[in-house]
Structure formats: structure tokens, C-alpha cells
Short mmCIF file of C-alpha atoms and ligand atoms in Angstrom, two decimals:
data_model
loop_
_atom_site.label_atom_id
_atom_site.label_comp_id
_atom_site.label_asym_id
_atom_site.label_seq_id
_atom_site.Cartn_x
_atom_site.Cartn_y
_atom_site.Cartn_z
CA UNK A 176 0.00 0.00 0.00
CA UNK A 177 1.16 3.54 -0.76
CA UNK A 178 0.58 5.71 2.35
CA UNK A 179 -0.04 9.42 1.99
CA UNK A 180 2.33 10.21 4.87
CA UNK A 181 4.97 8.16 6.68
CA UNK A 182 6.32 9.53 9.96
CA UNK A 183 9.66 8.27 11.28
CA UNK A 184 9.73 8.25 15.11
CA UNK A 185 6.91 7.66 17.59
CA UNK A 186 7.82 10.19 20.26
CA UNK A 187 5.48 12.98 21.31
CA UNK A 188 6.25 14.92 18.10
CA UNK A 189 5.68 12.07 15.62
CA UNK A 190 2.75 10.85 17.73
CA UNK A 191 1.02 14.22 17.93
CA UNK A 192 1.61 14.78 14.21
CA UNK A 193 -0.02 11.41 13.48
CA UNK A 194 -2.97 12.38 15.69
CA UNK A 195 -3.45 15.77 14.02
CA UNK A 196 -3.13 14.19 10.54
CA UNK A 197 -5.78 11.61 11.45
CA UNK A 198 -8.36 14.44 11.29
CA UNK A 199 -8.08 14.27 7.49
CA UNK A 200 -8.88 11.71 4.82
CA UNK A 201 -5.29 10.50 4.67
CA UNK A 202 -3.51 7.20 5.13
CA UNK A 203 -0.73 7.64 7.68
CA UNK A 204 1.90 5.23 8.95
CA UNK A 205 4.06 5.82 12.03
CA UNK A 206 7.37 3.94 12.17
CA UNK A 207 9.26 3.35 15.43
CA UNK A 208 12.51 1.50 15.92
CA UNK A 209 11.78 0.45 19.52
CA UNK A 210 9.18 -2.09 20.65
CA UNK A 211 6.92 0.63 22.09
CA UNK A 212 6.10 4.31 21.60
CA UNK A 213 7.55 7.15 23.75
CA UNK A 214 10.91 5.46 24.17
CA UNK A 215 13.19 8.46 23.48
CA UNK A 216 13.18 11.96 25.03
CA UNK A 217 9.39 11.73 25.34
CA UNK A 218 9.78 9.02 28.00
CA UNK A 219 12.19 10.82 30.32
CA UNK A 220 11.88 14.58 30.70
CA UNK A 221 10.62 17.14 33.21
CA UNK A 222 7.02 17.08 32.00
CA UNK A 223 6.67 20.84 32.34
CA UNK A 224 4.29 22.89 30.21
CA UNK A 225 6.63 25.86 29.91
CA UNK A 226 5.01 29.29 30.09
CA UNK A 227 6.96 30.66 27.09
CA UNK A 228 8.99 33.48 28.69
CA UNK A 229 12.34 31.79 27.98
CA UNK A 230 12.82 31.38 24.18
CA UNK A 231 14.40 34.29 22.34
CA UNK A 232 11.75 36.40 20.58
CA UNK A 233 11.55 35.80 16.84
CA UNK A 234 12.61 32.16 17.04
CA UNK A 235 10.42 29.19 16.13
CA UNK A 236 10.72 28.10 19.76
CA UNK A 237 9.20 31.39 20.95
CA UNK A 238 6.34 31.22 18.46
CA UNK A 239 5.46 27.54 18.94
CA UNK A 240 5.88 27.63 22.74
CA UNK A 241 3.53 30.60 23.01
CA UNK A 242 0.96 29.01 20.67
CA UNK A 243 1.52 25.56 22.10
CA UNK A 244 0.52 26.02 25.73
CA UNK A 245 -3.24 26.41 25.23
CA UNK A 246 -3.28 23.99 22.29
CA UNK A 247 -1.68 21.37 24.54
CA UNK A 248 -4.12 21.95 27.41
CA UNK A 249 -7.04 21.53 24.97
CA UNK A 250 -5.75 18.41 23.22
CA UNK A 251 -4.64 16.76 26.49
CA UNK A 252 -8.19 17.24 27.81
CA UNK A 253 -9.63 15.57 24.69
CA UNK A 254 -7.21 12.69 25.09
CA UNK A 255 -7.75 12.34 28.86
CA UNK A 256 -4.00 12.71 29.36
CA UNK A 257 -3.35 14.02 32.89
CA UNK A 258 -2.36 17.70 32.82
CA UNK A 259 -2.49 20.35 35.52
CA UNK A 260 -2.03 24.12 35.48
CA UNK A 261 0.05 24.55 38.65
CA UNK A 262 2.06 27.61 37.55
CA UNK A 263 5.80 28.02 37.86
CA UNK A 264 8.21 30.23 39.83
CA UNK A 265 11.62 31.23 38.48
CA UNK A 266 13.79 32.24 41.42
CA UNK A 267 16.70 34.65 41.92
CA UNK A 268 18.84 34.20 45.02
CA UNK A 269 19.80 37.72 46.06
CA UNK A 270 22.38 38.63 43.39
CA UNK A 271 21.87 41.64 41.16
CA UNK A 272 22.87 39.60 38.13
CA UNK A 273 20.16 36.99 38.73
CA UNK A 274 17.52 39.59 39.52
CA UNK A 275 18.38 41.46 36.30
CA UNK A 276 18.08 38.20 34.35
CA UNK A 277 14.60 37.71 35.82
CA UNK A 278 13.64 41.24 34.71
CA UNK A 279 14.93 40.40 31.21
CA UNK A 280 12.90 37.20 31.20
CA UNK A 281 9.82 39.15 32.23
CA UNK A 282 10.37 41.57 29.32
CA UNK A 283 11.01 38.68 26.94
CA UNK A 284 7.76 37.08 28.11
CA UNK A 285 5.90 40.31 27.28
CA UNK A 286 7.37 40.30 23.75
CA UNK A 287 6.48 36.62 23.35
CA UNK A 288 2.90 37.44 24.37
CA UNK A 289 2.80 35.32 27.55
CA UNK A 290 -0.21 36.23 29.72
CA UNK A 291 -0.26 37.22 33.41
CA UNK A 292 3.49 37.20 34.10
CA UNK A 293 4.55 39.14 37.17
CA UNK A 294 7.64 39.78 39.28
CA UNK A 295 7.03 39.18 42.98
CA UNK A 296 9.25 39.46 46.05
CA UNK A 297 10.68 36.46 47.89
CA UNK A 298 8.25 37.12 50.78
CA UNK A 299 5.21 37.15 48.47
CA UNK A 300 6.41 33.94 46.86
CA UNK A 301 6.92 32.24 50.25
CA UNK A 302 3.35 33.11 51.23
CA UNK A 303 2.19 30.97 48.32
CA UNK A 304 5.01 28.44 48.61
CA UNK A 305 6.17 28.18 52.26
CA UNK A 306 8.93 25.63 51.58
CA UNK A 307 10.79 28.03 49.29
CA UNK A 308 14.29 28.97 50.48
CA UNK A 309 14.68 32.12 52.62
CA UNK A 310 17.43 33.13 50.18
CA UNK A 311 14.98 33.58 47.29
CA UNK A 312 14.79 37.35 46.75
CA UNK A 313 12.82 37.82 43.53
CA UNK A 314 10.52 35.51 41.57
CA UNK A 315 9.09 35.48 38.07
CA UNK A 316 5.55 34.18 38.57
CA UNK A 317 4.30 32.24 35.52
CA UNK A 318 0.64 31.29 36.11
CA UNK A 319 -0.04 29.81 32.65
CA UNK A 320 2.60 27.04 33.11
CA UNK A 321 1.68 23.48 34.02
CA UNK A 322 2.70 19.86 34.35
CA UNK A 323 1.85 16.86 32.18
CA UNK A 324 2.89 13.21 32.04
CA UNK A 325 4.97 13.08 28.83
CA UNK A 326 4.70 9.37 28.06
CA UNK A 327 0.99 9.19 28.88
CA UNK A 328 0.42 12.12 26.53
CA UNK A 329 2.40 10.37 23.77
CA UNK A 330 0.60 7.07 24.31
CA UNK A 331 -2.77 8.85 24.32
CA UNK A 332 -2.01 10.81 21.12
CA UNK A 333 -0.86 7.68 19.30
CA UNK A 334 -3.76 5.63 20.66
CA UNK A 335 -6.21 8.25 19.39
CA UNK A 336 -4.41 8.39 16.03
CA UNK A 337 -4.67 4.59 15.73
CA UNK A 338 -8.35 4.65 16.71
CA UNK A 339 -8.74 7.05 13.79
CA UNK A 340 -6.99 4.76 11.34
CA UNK A 341 -3.25 5.51 11.65
CA UNK A 342 -1.03 2.44 11.30
CA UNK A 343 1.76 2.02 13.89
CA UNK A 344 4.71 -0.25 13.13
CA UNK A 345 7.06 -0.79 16.08
CA UNK A 346 10.44 -2.58 15.86
CA UNK A 347 10.84 -0.78 12.52
CA UNK A 348 14.29 0.81 12.50
CA UNK A 349 14.38 2.94 9.35
CA UNK A 350 17.72 2.57 7.57
CA UNK A 351 16.91 3.62 4.02
CA UNK A 352 14.77 6.29 2.32
CA UNK A 353 14.69 6.17 -1.49
CA UNK A 354 12.94 8.62 -3.75
CA UNK A 355 10.90 6.81 -6.42
CA UNK A 356 8.75 8.07 -9.29
CA UNK A 357 5.59 7.97 -7.15
CA UNK A 358 7.04 8.91 -3.75
CA UNK A 359 9.37 7.13 -1.36
CA UNK A 360 10.28 3.66 -0.20
CA UNK A 361 11.21 3.61 3.45
CA UNK A 362 13.07 0.46 4.44
CA UNK A 363 13.88 -1.05 7.81
CA UNK A 364 17.01 -2.76 9.10
CA UNK A 365 15.04 -6.03 8.95
CA UNK A 366 14.29 -5.53 5.25
CA UNK A 367 10.63 -4.44 5.44
CA UNK A 368 9.46 -1.77 2.98
CA UNK A 369 6.81 0.93 3.36
CA UNK A 370 5.83 3.27 0.51
CA UNK A 371 4.64 6.85 0.94
CA UNK A 372 4.02 10.08 -0.94
CA UNK A 373 5.37 12.27 1.89
CA UNK A 374 7.89 11.51 4.65
CA UNK A 375 8.31 13.38 7.93
CA UNK A 376 11.46 12.89 9.98
CA UNK A 377 10.61 13.01 13.71
CA UNK A 378 13.45 10.78 14.87
CA UNK A 379 14.58 12.88 17.85
CA UNK A 380 18.26 12.37 18.66
CA UNK A 381 18.61 10.36 15.43
CA UNK A 382 16.95 12.93 13.15
CA UNK A 383 20.34 13.94 11.68
CA UNK A 384 20.97 10.28 10.75
CA UNK A 385 17.56 10.08 9.04
CA UNK A 386 18.33 13.35 7.20
CA UNK A 387 21.62 11.88 5.99
CA UNK A 388 19.69 9.05 4.32
CA UNK A 389 18.48 11.61 1.75
CA UNK A 390 21.82 13.44 1.57
CA UNK A 391 21.01 16.24 4.03
CA UNK A 392 24.01 17.03 6.23
CA UNK A 393 23.14 20.60 7.22
CA UNK A 394 22.45 19.90 10.89
CA UNK A 395 24.03 17.77 13.57
CA UNK A 396 22.28 16.73 16.74
CA UNK A 397 24.21 17.28 19.97
CA UNK A 398 22.74 14.86 22.56
CA UNK A 399 22.61 16.26 26.11
CA UNK A 400 21.57 14.06 28.99
CA UNK A 401 19.52 15.20 31.96
CA UNK A 402 19.46 13.17 35.18
CA UNK A 403 16.57 13.14 37.65
CA UNK A 404 15.51 11.82 41.02
CA UNK A 405 11.85 11.00 41.61
CA UNK A 406 10.60 11.09 45.19
CA UNK A 407 7.80 9.22 46.91
CA UNK A 408 4.30 10.68 47.17
CA UNK A 409 5.02 11.57 50.81
CA UNK A 410 7.13 14.41 49.31
CA UNK A 411 4.63 15.19 46.53
CA UNK A 412 3.06 18.20 48.20
CA UNK A 413 6.34 19.79 49.33
CA UNK A 414 5.66 22.46 46.67
CA UNK A 415 2.65 23.12 44.48
CA UNK A 416 4.34 25.28 41.81
CA UNK A 417 7.21 24.14 39.62
CA UNK A 418 10.26 25.84 41.12
CA UNK A 419 13.02 26.87 38.69
CA UNK A 420 16.22 28.76 39.25
CA UNK A 421 17.38 31.51 36.87
CA UNK A 422 18.26 29.72 33.60
CA UNK A 423 21.77 29.62 32.13
CA UNK A 424 23.21 28.71 28.71
CA UNK A 425 23.12 25.09 29.92
CA UNK A 426 19.32 25.13 30.09
CA UNK A 427 16.53 25.88 32.50
CA UNK A 428 18.47 24.57 35.50
CA UNK A 429 17.49 22.18 38.27
CA UNK A 430 13.79 22.25 39.12
CA UNK A 431 11.69 20.97 41.98
CA UNK A 432 8.18 20.11 40.86
CA UNK A 433 5.14 18.10 41.78
CA UNK A 434 4.12 15.60 39.10
CA UNK A 435 0.60 14.96 37.84
CA UNK A 436 0.76 11.62 39.64
CA UNK A 437 1.51 13.19 43.03
CA UNK A 438 5.28 12.54 43.29
CA UNK A 439 8.05 15.12 43.57
CA UNK A 440 10.53 15.45 40.68
CA UNK A 441 14.01 16.98 40.97
CA UNK A 442 16.48 17.55 38.10
CA UNK A 443 17.68 17.65 35.34
CA UNK A 444 21.42 18.07 34.82
CA UNK A 445 22.68 19.02 31.33
CA UNK A 446 25.64 16.90 30.19
CA UNK A 447 26.80 16.34 26.61
CA UNK A 448 26.90 12.62 25.81
CA UNK A 449 28.38 10.80 22.84
CA UNK A 450 25.65 8.18 22.61
CA UNK A 451 21.97 9.26 22.57
CA UNK A 452 20.99 5.81 23.81
CA UNK A 453 22.97 6.35 27.02
CA UNK A 454 20.39 6.87 29.76
CA UNK A 455 22.56 6.00 32.77
CA UNK A 456 22.56 8.09 35.90
CA UNK A 457 25.82 8.97 37.66
CA UNK A 458 26.68 9.64 41.32
CA UNK A 459 28.03 13.09 40.34
CA UNK A 460 24.87 13.97 38.40
CA UNK A 461 22.53 12.91 41.19
CA UNK A 462 24.65 14.73 43.79
CA UNK A 463 24.34 17.90 41.69
CA UNK A 464 20.57 17.45 41.45
CA UNK A 465 20.22 17.04 45.24
CA UNK A 466 22.50 20.01 45.98
CA UNK A 467 20.81 22.46 43.60
CA UNK A 468 17.26 21.31 44.34
CA UNK A 469 17.96 21.87 48.05
CA UNK A 470 19.10 25.39 47.23
CA UNK A 471 15.54 26.21 46.07
CA UNK A 472 13.63 24.04 48.55
CA UNK A 473 15.92 23.12 51.49
CA UNK A 474 13.43 20.76 53.16
CA UNK A 475 13.22 18.23 50.29
CA UNK A 476 13.79 14.84 51.96
CA UNK A 477 16.09 12.92 49.60
CA UNK A 478 15.71 9.77 51.73
CA UNK A 479 12.36 9.44 49.96
CA UNK A 480 13.88 8.96 46.48
CA UNK A 481 12.17 6.00 44.82
CA UNK A 482 13.97 6.02 41.48
CA UNK A 483 16.44 7.92 39.34
CA UNK A 484 16.48 8.19 35.55
CA UNK A 485 17.95 10.13 32.68
CA UNK A 486 16.64 11.50 29.36
CA UNK A 487 18.57 12.79 26.35
CA UNK A 488 17.79 16.12 24.65
CA UNK A 489 18.34 16.50 20.90
CA UNK A 490 19.96 19.91 20.73
CA UNK A 491 21.57 21.71 17.79
CA UNK A 492 24.21 24.45 17.70
CA UNK A 493 21.80 27.24 16.67
CA UNK A 494 19.52 26.51 19.59
CA UNK A 495 16.22 26.67 17.67
CA UNK A 496 13.80 23.98 16.47
CA UNK A 497 14.48 22.86 12.88
CA UNK A 498 11.18 22.34 11.04
CA UNK A 499 11.90 22.66 7.33
CA UNK A 500 11.56 20.88 3.99
CA UNK A 501 14.43 18.52 3.21
CA UNK A 502 17.16 19.89 0.94
CA UNK A 503 17.99 16.63 -0.76
CA UNK A 504 14.49 15.57 -1.91
CA UNK A 505 11.00 16.96 -2.46
CA UNK A 506 8.03 16.07 -0.24
CA UNK A 507 9.99 15.38 2.92
CA UNK A 508 10.09 17.48 6.11
CA UNK A 509 12.63 17.39 8.93
CA UNK A 510 11.23 18.07 12.40
CA UNK A 511 14.51 18.05 14.27
CA UNK A 512 16.39 19.51 17.24
CA UNK A 513 13.16 19.44 19.22
CA UNK A 514 14.62 19.91 22.67
CA UNK A 515 12.82 21.83 25.41
CA UNK A 516 10.12 23.23 25.11
CA UNK A 517 9.25 20.53 22.55
CA UNK A 518 6.77 18.74 24.78
CA UNK A 519 4.92 21.99 25.51
CA UNK A 520 4.93 22.89 21.81
CA UNK A 521 4.01 19.44 20.43
CA UNK A 522 0.53 20.31 19.14
CA UNK A 523 1.74 23.62 17.69
CA UNK A 524 4.68 21.81 16.07
CA UNK A 525 2.32 19.23 14.56
CA UNK A 526 0.04 21.93 13.14
CA UNK A 527 3.01 23.91 11.78
CA UNK A 528 4.35 20.75 10.08
CA UNK A 529 0.96 20.05 8.49
CA UNK A 530 1.02 23.58 7.09
CA UNK A 531 4.42 22.83 5.47
CA UNK A 532 3.06 19.58 4.02
CA UNK A 533 0.10 21.50 2.59
CA UNK A 534 2.48 23.94 0.92
CA UNK A 535 4.19 20.93 -0.66
CA UNK A 536 0.86 19.80 -2.08
CA UNK A 537 -0.63 17.46 0.52
CA UNK A 538 -4.42 17.66 0.24
CA UNK A 539 -6.06 17.77 3.68
CA UNK A 540 -9.77 17.10 3.41
CA UNK A 541 -11.55 16.78 6.78
CA UNK A 542 -12.59 13.26 7.71
CA UNK A 543 -16.13 13.41 9.17
CA UNK A 544 -15.55 10.15 11.06
CA UNK A 545 -12.65 11.60 13.08
CA UNK A 546 -13.19 11.26 16.83
CA UNK A 547 -10.69 13.34 18.79
CA UNK A 548 -11.76 12.09 22.20
CA UNK A 549 -9.99 9.12 23.69
CA UNK A 550 -11.69 6.85 26.20
CA UNK A 551 -10.53 7.83 29.69
CA UNK A 552 -8.08 5.18 30.96
CA UNK A 553 -8.47 6.61 34.47
CA UNK A 554 -12.27 6.46 34.54
CA UNK A 555 -12.33 3.79 37.26
CA UNK A 556 -10.01 5.81 39.54
CA UNK A 557 -12.23 8.83 39.22
CA UNK A 558 -15.35 6.96 40.41
CA UNK A 559 -16.61 7.30 43.98
CA UNK A 560 -16.73 4.20 46.21
CA UNK A 561 -20.35 3.35 45.36
CA UNK A 562 -19.69 3.66 41.63
CA UNK A 563 -16.58 1.50 41.99
CA UNK A 564 -18.55 -1.11 43.91
CA UNK A 565 -21.20 -1.29 41.21
CA UNK A 566 -18.58 -1.43 38.45
CA UNK A 567 -16.66 -4.23 40.16
CA UNK A 568 -19.86 -6.30 40.45
CA UNK A 569 -20.14 -6.21 36.65
CA UNK A 570 -16.39 -6.35 35.93
CA UNK A 571 -14.73 -8.37 38.73
CA UNK A 572 -11.20 -7.86 37.34
CA UNK A 573 -11.41 -4.23 38.57
CA UNK A 574 -11.71 -5.52 42.14
CA UNK A 575 -8.38 -7.39 42.06
CA UNK A 576 -5.47 -5.16 43.07
CA UNK A 577 -2.24 -6.00 41.25
CA UNK A 578 0.03 -3.09 42.23
CA UNK A 579 -0.54 -2.20 45.87
CA UNK A 580 1.75 0.86 45.90
CA UNK A 581 -0.22 2.60 43.15
CA UNK A 582 -3.50 0.65 43.60
CA UNK A 583 -3.65 -0.56 40.02
CA UNK A 584 -6.12 -3.36 39.36
CA UNK A 585 -6.26 -6.28 36.95
CA UNK A 586 -9.00 -4.70 34.80
CA UNK A 587 -6.90 -1.61 34.16
CA UNK A 588 -3.88 -3.73 33.19
CA UNK A 589 -5.90 -5.95 30.84
CA UNK A 590 -7.27 -2.75 29.23
CA UNK A 591 -3.73 -1.41 28.74
CA UNK A 592 -2.74 -4.62 26.96
CA UNK A 593 -5.82 -4.48 24.70
CA UNK A 594 -6.17 -0.75 23.99
CA UNK A 595 -4.25 1.16 21.25
CA UNK A 596 -1.25 1.28 21.31
CA UNK A 597 -1.15 -2.07 23.13
CA UNK A 598 1.36 -2.65 25.95
CA UNK A 599 3.49 -5.62 24.95
CA UNK A 600 5.92 -5.83 27.87
CA UNK A 601 6.24 -5.11 31.60
CA UNK A 602 7.49 -1.52 31.17
CA UNK A 603 4.76 -0.86 28.61
CA UNK A 604 2.16 -1.83 31.24
CA UNK A 605 4.01 0.34 33.77
CA UNK A 606 3.93 3.45 31.56
CA UNK A 607 0.23 2.99 30.82
CA UNK A 608 -1.08 2.07 34.26
CA UNK A 609 1.64 3.07 36.82
CA UNK A 610 1.84 -0.55 37.95
CA UNK A 611 5.41 -0.84 39.30
CA UNK A 612 5.96 2.91 39.64
CA UNK A 613 5.47 3.09 43.41
CA UNK A 614 7.76 2.54 46.36
CA UNK A 615 8.55 -1.11 45.66
CA UNK A 616 9.23 -0.36 41.96
CA UNK A 617 7.50 -3.54 40.80
CA UNK A 618 9.00 -5.88 43.40
CA UNK A 619 5.58 -7.30 44.28
CA UNK A 620 3.42 -6.83 41.18
CA UNK A 621 5.79 -7.84 38.38
CA UNK A 622 4.97 -11.60 38.40
CA UNK A 623 1.23 -10.81 38.32
CA UNK A 624 1.73 -8.36 35.41
CA UNK A 625 3.74 -11.02 33.57
CA UNK A 626 0.94 -13.54 34.02
CA UNK A 627 -1.60 -11.07 32.58
CA UNK A 628 0.66 -10.32 29.58
CA UNK A 629 1.11 -14.06 29.08
CA UNK A 630 -2.66 -14.72 29.21
CA UNK A 631 -3.72 -11.78 27.07
CA UNK A 632 -1.13 -12.38 24.33
CA UNK A 633 -1.11 -16.15 24.61
CA UNK A 634 2.66 -16.04 25.11
CA UNK A 635 4.68 -18.32 27.41
CA UNK A 636 5.88 -16.58 30.60
CA UNK A 637 9.50 -17.26 29.59
CA UNK A 638 9.02 -14.99 26.57
CA UNK A 639 7.62 -12.01 28.48
CA UNK A 640 10.14 -9.17 28.42
CA UNK A 641 10.71 -6.13 30.59
CA UNK A 642 11.51 -3.79 27.70
CA UNK A 643 12.00 -5.63 24.44
CA UNK A 644 14.09 -8.51 23.13
CA UNK A 645 16.84 -9.67 25.48
CA UNK A 646 15.10 -8.54 28.67
CA UNK A 647 13.22 -11.79 29.40
CA UNK A 648 12.72 -12.19 33.15
CA UNK A 649 12.37 -15.98 33.44
CA UNK A 650 14.73 -18.65 32.10
CA UNK A 651 12.56 -21.80 32.37
CA UNK A 652 10.04 -23.58 34.55
CA UNK A 653 11.26 -25.63 37.52
C1 FAD B 180 16.02 15.99 30.19
C2 FAD B 180 14.93 16.60 29.37
C3 FAD B 180 14.02 17.50 29.93
C4 FAD B 180 13.03 18.07 29.16
N1 FAD B 180 12.06 18.82 29.77
C5 FAD B 180 11.05 19.33 29.02
C6 FAD B 180 10.00 20.03 29.65
O1 FAD B 180 9.90 20.09 30.86
N2 FAD B 180 9.06 20.61 28.85
C7 FAD B 180 9.12 20.54 27.49
O2 FAD B 180 8.28 21.14 26.85
N3 FAD B 180 10.07 19.83 26.89
C8 FAD B 180 11.02 19.20 27.62
N4 FAD B 180 11.99 18.46 27.02
C9 FAD B 180 11.96 18.31 25.57
C10 FAD B 180 10.99 17.20 25.14
O3 FAD B 180 11.17 16.06 25.92
C11 FAD B 180 11.26 16.90 23.68
O4 FAD B 180 11.13 18.10 22.95
C12 FAD B 180 10.32 15.89 23.08
O5 FAD B 180 10.18 14.76 23.89
C13 FAD B 180 10.88 15.49 21.72
O6 FAD B 180 10.04 14.52 21.16
P1 FAD B 180 10.46 13.81 19.83
O7 FAD B 180 9.29 13.01 19.42
O8 FAD B 180 11.04 14.78 18.87
O9 FAD B 180 11.70 12.89 20.23
P2 FAD B 180 11.72 11.44 20.90
O10 FAD B 180 10.77 11.33 22.01
O11 FAD B 180 13.15 11.15 21.19
O12 FAD B 180 11.18 10.51 19.74
C14 FAD B 180 11.96 10.16 18.62
C15 FAD B 180 11.60 8.73 18.28
O13 FAD B 180 12.22 8.37 17.06
C16 FAD B 180 12.61 7.02 17.15
N5 FAD B 180 13.62 6.75 16.14
C17 FAD B 180 14.89 7.20 16.11
N6 FAD B 180 15.53 6.71 15.03
C18 FAD B 180 14.64 5.93 14.37
C19 FAD B 180 14.73 5.13 13.19
N7 FAD B 180 15.87 5.02 12.47
N8 FAD B 180 13.63 4.44 12.80
C20 FAD B 180 12.47 4.52 13.50
N9 FAD B 180 12.35 5.25 14.65
C21 FAD B 180 13.42 5.95 15.06
C22 FAD B 180 13.14 6.91 18.57
O14 FAD B 180 13.21 5.58 19.03
C23 FAD B 180 12.12 7.75 19.33
O15 FAD B 180 11.05 6.98 19.83
C24 FAD B 180 12.97 17.81 27.77
C25 FAD B 180 13.86 16.90 27.21
C26 FAD B 180 14.80 16.26 28.01
C27 FAD B 180 15.64 15.18 27.42
#
């Protein structure tokens, strides 16, 4: 089959583009090299909906961040992806230099058209946020900012795209793009072939490698890792805003933020790495996170850390997003160097990319069957006790708790394995349901999750993996 559009990379950018394209009478195919979606930067980042005061005016980042905030809140609501407008504080610690930077950021925010920004004193900020350090002297208050779960958003966007007819092919590592008379052939390392009229490169840290397949060498991705520590829910209400420090050339600095799931997140560092696949954490990185997070919020209790992780940004030397037609061939677009605020801007980036495709000749006729609302995967959690009781009587699997830390039940896990895009391994279930994300980090629930994956997919337990081939958990039966 000849698809209208093939998208390379199922992160939040490729996923949201697929979802926005599924509004039209188009055949769309999303190709992902990993065994699940949201496996790159969209899996491990801060999850902040940035207000838009930071990007330099006139850049694509400034435009798409400013447009993207409200677009993201609207689409996330349609997709039932958890999102919360908690606002953010950017803090100066008593030096004139930092306070002047905050004033510049305030001005920049005005130029970028960001609503309701204000500069408030340390005392005013501490009235709203009592755990804030006594050393905080001036704060940029950003009420339009928020928090979102990045992988849930990506899964929801791709699930909705699939429900509207988009084809997802995982384990499809693109290693060849050939221009043909009618369009393109896009081949995988395993020798599969997909044909398309238009190709969009959304391959994150590997977008320069995909560009090179059509002879485009005009940008190089510089991968920069960011390490985090996630704290238990007992620390989750330490602050209600996202607390930043004055940003530097290295990035937006170490933040302290609640998450939409009720944990506390601290990080990230910003370290250049040679290999984009390197998501290790280091003692030095985590020490830096603890030290700088404590500078903003001294009472954070780091004994309550439940996990640490790292994500890799795809940066480029000019510092802006690259969203442009390919040089080497017609009818291909690169959506590259989408580092922060890429998550915030994802819907705006998708819409901007569709505009470019239209200019290239893609015909976008509205599909009247498009349904932009995704079934709420958290519907059971949101019921009151009586409603839950009644629901469990009809669907007993919802009454069997699998993950005690996060109170995830069997019904929710079976749904995650059945619903688009289906969870195929233990980590896939974890990202969709939070089973294994609590204090014990899967120590108790993992065997139960494996049994459900085995039953649902009719696969022997020995073949169930944690995160793709080679991560089988059981050797053989004894
Ligand atoms: C540490 C960190 C903190 C961040 N914090 C924020 C924040 O708070 N707010 C915000 O707005 N943004 C933030 N960002 C930026 C945001 O995470 C990214 O902009 C966004 O996730 C980029 O999505 P993407 O789809 O372009 O890339 P990715 O999520 O990396 O997706 C690219 C996909 O392409 C696939 N792929 C690669 N090569 C191939 C191939 N050959 N064939 C098939 N598939 C391929 C990859 O496996 C991957 O799944 C942060 C990023 C990092 C790393």
C-alpha cells in the first residue's frame, strides 16, 4: 500500500503529528525502531508545560511555545491525558545579576505574548510556597505554566491516532529512504518496505541520521543528557508550583516540581553525551541534582527517592527547532532539534508541520468520522466508592489489586494490553497504568503483570520481556 504520509519516530512529536493528521482523509503510517512508543526523550523529561517566557523572541521556539501552551491543554483534555495548570516560579537568590536576568525574562515574556506574568518578592512567593528557600529574593511568577505526564500524553495521542486509522509499526528501524517516481520507499534494518508520498522525519536524537539518508548534512544533533531523582508521594506536596532557578546557557536549571501523579521530581542536569541511547545516571549527576534542588527548597527529603532516571535532549548548535523541507528531496520534512520546550509545543509543532506539508501539495480534506476524544483510561479511579462497587460487580477484574503501591487493578492492566497502542511488555504496562511505579518499583506486582501479559497475548511466561528482546525475566520452569 502507498501511504499518503509516513512519519519516522513515535515520540510525542511524531505521535502528535499522526494524531493531528488523522483528522483528514489521509492514510498515515508511524514507524518506530523500539518495541513501544515514547521510548526516546518523550519518555524521560521534566514534563513541564513551559510558560513561554524563555525562548528568544523571533525564534520558532518562541512562536510555537507561546501558541503551544493552550493547544496542549485543549488536546490533552480531549485525550484524557493528565495535565495540571500549577504555575511556575523562576527564582533569583539575592544577586543583582540573577535579579536582572529575571527582569529580562519578564520583558522577553511580554514580547512573546505570555499572559499574566509578574515579578514578585521572595516574601510574596513564600506566602504561596512556604517551603521556598529564605534566600529567594525575587521571583518570576508564571501562572499559565503546568505539568503533564509526557509518556501518557504520547501514548494517548498515538492511541487516538490509531483509533482514527493511523497504522503504527514498532520494531521498525528505518535505515533507508529512497525517492521513487511515485514517492518514497522507506526500508527497515530487517528488510521491510513501506511506501509513501510524503515523509516526515521526527526521529529525535537520530533525526540527523535520518536526514543523511536523503543526503542532508546541514544539521548535527548534539545529545545532552539530563538526570533526575523521583521522590515518593510523601514528598509530593512539598511544593505546588514548579520551582526553577534563573536559567543559564546550559538550560533551564534544576527544578523541583510536583508531578501529575503526586510525586516530587528533581532535576535535570545538562551533560553532553556521545551516545543518545545512554540513559545512565551517575553519582556526580545525582549529587548535583540534590544540591541544587535543596538550594531552592531546602526541606526536600532525599531519603524518599524511589527512582532515578535520565533522558537525552536532541539539541543543535543554533539553539532553535528545525522544522523545514528537506534539501535533498522533495516532499519530505525534517522536524529536528526538538529539545525543550518541545513537549509543551508538540501540538503547535504538529500543526506547523501540516502547514508545510500542505504547501508541498498534501491535500487535507476533513474526515467526518474523526473522533478526537480518547476513552478515559483513568475512569475507574475517578469513580466514587459506590460507583466503583457497582462497576466491580459487573467487571470483577477491577476488584483485584495487582500493584498495591499505586492501587492498580487487573481490569486496568488488561485494558492497557488491549487498547491502542497495546502494551506488549512489563514496562509498557508500567507506563500505561503506573503498575510498578510506586515505592517497591515492581518488586511485588511484576509476576502478576507477567501472568496477565502471558494470558492476554497467549505467550509463554519465559518470553515475556521487561523492555523488548533480550530482557526476558524468566529462564525456564522448575
Ligand atoms: C532531560 C529533558 C528535559 C526536558 N524537559 C522538558 C520540559 O519540561 N518541557 C518541554 O516542553 N520539553 C522538555 N523536554 C523536551 C521534550 O522532551 C522533547 O522536545 C520531546 O520529547 C521530543 O520529542 P520527539 O518526538 O522529537 O523525540 P523522541 O521522544 O526522542 O522521539 C523520537 C523517536 O524516534 C525514534 N527513532 C529514532 N531513530 C529511528 C529510526 N531510524 N527508525 C524509526 N524510529 C526511530 C526513537 O526511538 C524515538 O522513539 C525535555 C527533554 C529532556 C531530554
